Structures are given as C-alpha cells and as structure tokens.
Amino acid sequence: MKIMHMLGVLVLVAALALLALGGVGYNGQRGLLDAIAAQVISSDALRNHMQADMMHDALRGDVTAALLADSTKDDKAVSAARSALGEHAGEFRESLAANRKLPLAPALRADLDAVTPALQAYIASADQVVKAAETHADSAAAYADFNDKFGQLETRMGAISERILALNEASRRQAEQYSHRVMWQQGSAVVLAFVCLALAAGWILRSVFGLLGGDRNWPWRPRNTSPKAAWTNRSRSPQSTAAA
C-alpha cells in the first residue's frame, strides 16, 4: 500500500472519529435539553400551584376581614376587603389557568379541569359573605357555606399539589440521571476515538518504515546509529563493492 493511501486511511479514521464524537454529543445534548425542558415545565406548574394555594388562603382572609369590619361597622374596611377579594380571586383564576396551558400529563390536566367548578363556587361563596358584610345582613348561613366550599377546594388542591410535587421530583431525577449518562457516553466516545486513531497511526508508521527499509519495530527498538556502524554499512553497500 502506498504512503498516500495510508495517510488517506488515517484521515478517514480521524473523520469518522470526529463524526462519531459529534453524533454522540448532539444526541446527548438534545436529550439533556428535553430533560431540562420537562424540569422547567414541572417547576412552572409547582410555582403556579403554590401561588394559587396562597390565593386560596388569601380569599379566606379577605372574608374574615370583611366580617370583622362588619362587626365594628367599619364600612371603609369592608370596602378594602371587597377590593382585596377581587384582586385575589383574579390571581387565583390566573394561576390555575396558567397551569392548564402547560403541557402536563393527562391525569394532572384532568384534575386541573375538574377543580375549576369548585374554584368558581368558592369565589362565589366568598362574594356572598362580603356582600352580606357590606349590607350588614346576617352572614351566618353564607359563612357556613363558605367554610364548606373552602374545605372541599382545599382537599382537591392538596391532591393536585401532591401530583405536581411528584412530577417535579421525577423530572429532577430524570434530568440528573440523563446528565450522568451523557457524561459517560461522551467520555467513552472520546476514549474510543483516541484508541482508534492511535491504532491507525501505529499501523501506518510501521508500514511506512517497512516501505522505507527501516526497522519495523520502531520506536520500541532504536536503530544503531553510531559512527562505526554507519561506516560499516557504507563499506558493505553495493557501490563500495563495485568500486573495489
């Protein structure tokens, strides 16, 4: 085999090694990005649900504030409770709506859709209590209904919270495991490419030295290049014999 052909083989091996490294790296990065995206989605869902849970408790605080203001005939405080109730109810709806827009699991999405009627009933019940406080009417029945709606919604919100927490934990573990797997794959690909290049380079060097009449065991057994050996080899050459 000619030297140029051997060099071509070496270049081909190097190109294949680079392509293999690039393929492993691309596939690993793509999978890692997918795992990170799933982690981001689950984190967004958890954040939105925590915000909704805070608004769930905030509505109860607004109702309690309205009843307390009604007991002291403080109309300004009742108006402030009404304003806070509208703000917190809007944030409550927005948080749950934001979760419904996320690409979540079908079971979790079904739970979010199912909790919407309970949310509307809870907000309407809170509104009835505040209306009673605004008109200084008897609010005992409305408040009892509100507490019942609060307990029902709290149970459903707790179940959704557990699902989202489990999803977030699973996404986190998946991202960590995939990250470790990608590191091992890339490291193994680098080692394999280095070994292939080293074997190809060693084979080419031995072949080239064989074609040039050198020692095939180079570089493991150095040749004798002393002046005496060089003179002896020269004296034994065909040109020296012909001259004699």
PDB file of N, CA and C in Angstrom, residues 64-100:
ATOM      1  N   THR A  64     -62.733  36.924  56.261  1.00  0.00           N
ATOM      2  CA  THR A  64     -62.623  37.157  57.708  1.00  0.00           C
ATOM      3  C   THR A  64     -62.487  38.643  58.009  1.00  0.00           C
ATOM      4  N   ALA A  65     -61.698  39.356  57.191  1.00  0.00           N
ATOM      5  CA  ALA A  65     -61.532  40.799  57.385  1.00  0.00           C
ATOM      6  C   ALA A  65     -62.850  41.536  57.174  1.00  0.00           C
ATOM      7  N   ALA A  66     -63.636  41.104  56.177  1.00  0.00           N
ATOM      8  CA  ALA A  66     -64.928  41.755  55.927  1.00  0.00           C
ATOM      9  C   ALA A  66     -65.888  41.532  57.093  1.00  0.00           C
ATOM     10  N   LEU A  67     -65.919  40.326  57.635  1.00  0.00           N
ATOM     11  CA  LEU A  67     -66.801  40.048  58.771  1.00  0.00           C
ATOM     12  C   LEU A  67     -66.375  40.828  60.010  1.00  0.00           C
ATOM     13  N   LEU A  68     -65.062  40.932  60.214  1.00  0.00           N
ATOM     14  CA  LEU A  68     -64.576  41.701  61.361  1.00  0.00           C
ATOM     15  C   LEU A  68     -64.926  43.175  61.212  1.00  0.00           C
ATOM     16  N   ALA A  69     -64.789  43.707  60.005  1.00  0.00           N
ATOM     17  CA  ALA A  69     -65.141  45.111  59.768  1.00  0.00           C
ATOM     18  C   ALA A  69     -66.643  45.329  59.933  1.00  0.00           C
ATOM     19  N   ASP A  70     -67.445  44.346  59.536  1.00  0.00           N
ATOM     20  CA  ASP A  70     -68.901  44.466  59.694  1.00  0.00           C
ATOM     21  C   ASP A  70     -69.293  44.486  61.163  1.00  0.00           C
ATOM     22  N   SER A  71     -68.560  43.714  61.970  1.00  0.00           N
ATOM     23  CA  SER A  71     -68.889  43.679  63.401  1.00  0.00           C
ATOM     24  C   SER A  71     -68.602  45.005  64.085  1.00  0.00           C
ATOM     25  N   THR A  72     -67.687  45.790  63.534  1.00  0.00           N
ATOM     26  CA  THR A  72     -67.351  47.106  64.098  1.00  0.00           C
ATOM     27  C   THR A  72     -67.962  48.245  63.287  1.00  0.00           C
ATOM     28  N   LYS A  73     -68.811  47.901  62.300  1.00  0.00           N
ATOM     29  CA  LYS A  73     -69.467  48.888  61.438  1.00  0.00           C
ATOM     30  C   LYS A  73     -68.447  49.783  60.726  1.00  0.00           C
ATOM     31  N   ASP A  74     -67.352  49.204  60.300  1.00  0.00           N
ATOM     32  CA  ASP A  74     -66.301  49.948  59.594  1.00  0.00           C
ATOM     33  C   ASP A  74     -66.481  49.720  58.087  1.00  0.00           C
ATOM     34  N   ASP A  75     -67.206  50.637  57.456  1.00  0.00           N
ATOM     35  CA  ASP A  75     -67.504  50.463  56.031  1.00  0.00           C
ATOM     36  C   ASP A  75     -66.252  50.565  55.159  1.00  0.00           C
ATOM     37  N   LYS A  76     -65.292  51.387  55.559  1.00  0.00           N
ATOM     38  CA  LYS A  76     -64.060  51.506  54.768  1.00  0.00           C
ATOM     39  C   LYS A  76     -63.279  50.188  54.767  1.00  0.00           C
ATOM     40  N   ALA A  77     -63.233  49.557  55.899  1.00  0.00           N
ATOM     41  CA  ALA A  77     -62.532  48.273  55.976  1.00  0.00           C
ATOM     42  C   ALA A  77     -63.261  47.209  55.158  1.00  0.00           C
ATOM     43  N   VAL A  78     -64.585  47.280  55.142  1.00  0.00           N
ATOM     44  CA  VAL A  78     -65.349  46.333  54.322  1.00  0.00           C
ATOM     45  C   VAL A  78     -65.050  46.561  52.840  1.00  0.00           C
ATOM     46  N   SER A  79     -64.975  47.836  52.436  1.00  0.00           N
ATOM     47  CA  SER A  79     -64.646  48.154  51.042  1.00  0.00           C
ATOM     48  C   SER A  79     -63.242  47.674  50.685  1.00  0.00           C
ATOM     49  N   ALA A  80     -62.309  47.821  51.631  1.00  0.00           N
ATOM     50  CA  ALA A  80     -60.946  47.339  51.385  1.00  0.00           C
ATOM     51  C   ALA A  80     -60.925  45.820  51.229  1.00  0.00           C
ATOM     52  N   ALA A  81     -61.736  45.135  52.038  1.00  0.00           N
ATOM     53  CA  ALA A  81     -61.814  43.676  51.926  1.00  0.00           C
ATOM     54  C   ALA A  81     -62.413  43.273  50.579  1.00  0.00           C
ATOM     55  N   ARG A  82     -63.425  44.042  50.117  1.00  0.00           N
ATOM     56  CA  ARG A  82     -64.016  43.765  48.806  1.00  0.00           C
ATOM     57  C   ARG A  82     -62.985  43.927  47.686  1.00  0.00           C
ATOM     58  N   SER A  83     -62.180  44.987  47.762  1.00  0.00           N
ATOM     59  CA  SER A  83     -61.151  45.221  46.742  1.00  0.00           C
ATOM     60  C   SER A  83     -60.102  44.107  46.751  1.00  0.00           C
ATOM     61  N   ALA A  84     -59.678  43.715  47.951  1.00  0.00           N
ATOM     62  CA  ALA A  84     -58.686  42.642  48.061  1.00  0.00           C
ATOM     63  C   ALA A  84     -59.257  41.319  47.563  1.00  0.00           C
ATOM     64  N   LEU A  85     -60.556  41.095  47.829  1.00  0.00           N
ATOM     65  CA  LEU A  85     -61.191  39.858  47.374  1.00  0.00           C
ATOM     66  C   LEU A  85     -61.172  39.760  45.842  1.00  0.00           C
ATOM     67  N   GLY A  86     -61.490  40.861  45.178  1.00  0.00           N
ATOM     68  CA  GLY A  86     -61.469  40.847  43.716  1.00  0.00           C
ATOM     69  C   GLY A  86     -60.075  40.601  43.162  1.00  0.00           C
ATOM     70  N   GLU A  87     -59.076  41.228  43.792  1.00  0.00           N
ATOM     71  CA  GLU A  87     -57.690  41.046  43.325  1.00  0.00           C
ATOM     72  C   GLU A  87     -57.217  39.610  43.524  1.00  0.00           C
ATOM     73  N   HIS A  88     -57.467  39.073  44.700  1.00  0.00           N
ATOM     74  CA  HIS A  88     -57.008  37.712  44.995  1.00  0.00           C
ATOM     75  C   HIS A  88     -57.767  36.672  44.167  1.00  0.00           C
ATOM     76  N   ALA A  89     -59.051  36.899  43.924  1.00  0.00           N
ATOM     77  CA  ALA A  89     -59.816  35.964  43.093  1.00  0.00           C
ATOM     78  C   ALA A  89     -59.276  35.953  41.662  1.00  0.00           C
ATOM     79  N   GLY A  90     -58.911  37.143  41.153  1.00  0.00           N
ATOM     80  CA  GLY A  90     -58.336  37.209  39.810  1.00  0.00           C
ATOM     81  C   GLY A  90     -57.009  36.465  39.720  1.00  0.00           C
ATOM     82  N   GLU A  91     -56.150  36.629  40.721  1.00  0.00           N
ATOM     83  CA  GLU A  91     -54.868  35.925  40.723  1.00  0.00           C
ATOM     84  C   GLU A  91     -55.067  34.415  40.873  1.00  0.00           C
ATOM     85  N   PHE A  92     -56.076  34.031  41.641  1.00  0.00           N
ATOM     86  CA  PHE A  92     -56.386  32.611  41.811  1.00  0.00           C
ATOM     87  C   PHE A  92     -56.737  31.984  40.455  1.00  0.00           C
ATOM     88  N   ARG A  93     -57.626  32.643  39.725  1.00  0.00           N
ATOM     89  CA  ARG A  93     -58.026  32.134  38.407  1.00  0.00           C
ATOM     90  C   ARG A  93     -56.837  32.096  37.444  1.00  0.00           C
ATOM     91  N   GLU A  94     -56.027  33.139  37.459  1.00  0.00           N
ATOM     92  CA  GLU A  94     -54.889  33.213  36.533  1.00  0.00           C
ATOM     93  C   GLU A  94     -53.868  32.107  36.800  1.00  0.00           C
ATOM     94  N   SER A  95     -53.631  31.805  38.067  1.00  0.00           N
ATOM     95  CA  SER A  95     -52.647  30.770  38.401  1.00  0.00           C
ATOM     96  C   SER A  95     -53.101  29.401  37.910  1.00  0.00           C
ATOM     97  N   LEU A  96     -54.370  29.075  38.133  1.00  0.00           N
ATOM     98  CA  LEU A  96     -54.870  27.783  37.662  1.00  0.00           C
ATOM     99  C   LEU A  96     -54.955  27.745  36.135  1.00  0.00           C
ATOM    100  N   ALA A  97     -55.299  28.878  35.519  1.00  0.00           N
ATOM    101  CA  ALA A  97     -55.347  28.925  34.054  1.00  0.00           C
ATOM    102  C   ALA A  97     -53.954  28.756  33.459  1.00  0.00           C
ATOM    103  N   ALA A  98     -52.941  29.316  34.124  1.00  0.00           N
ATOM    104  CA  ALA A  98     -51.564  29.166  33.637  1.00  0.00           C
ATOM    105  C   ALA A  98     -51.132  27.705  33.656  1.00  0.00           C
ATOM    106  N   ASN A  99     -51.542  26.968  34.666  1.00  0.00           N
ATOM    107  CA  ASN A  99     -51.203  25.541  34.721  1.00  0.00           C
ATOM    108  C   ASN A  99     -51.941  24.744  33.648  1.00  0.00           C
ATOM    109  N   ARG A 100     -53.157  25.144  33.337  1.00  0.00           N
ATOM    110  CA  ARG A 100     -53.896  24.423  32.294  1.00  0.00           C
ATOM    111  C   ARG A 100     -53.280  24.623  30.910  1.00  0.00           C
TER     112      ARG A 100
END
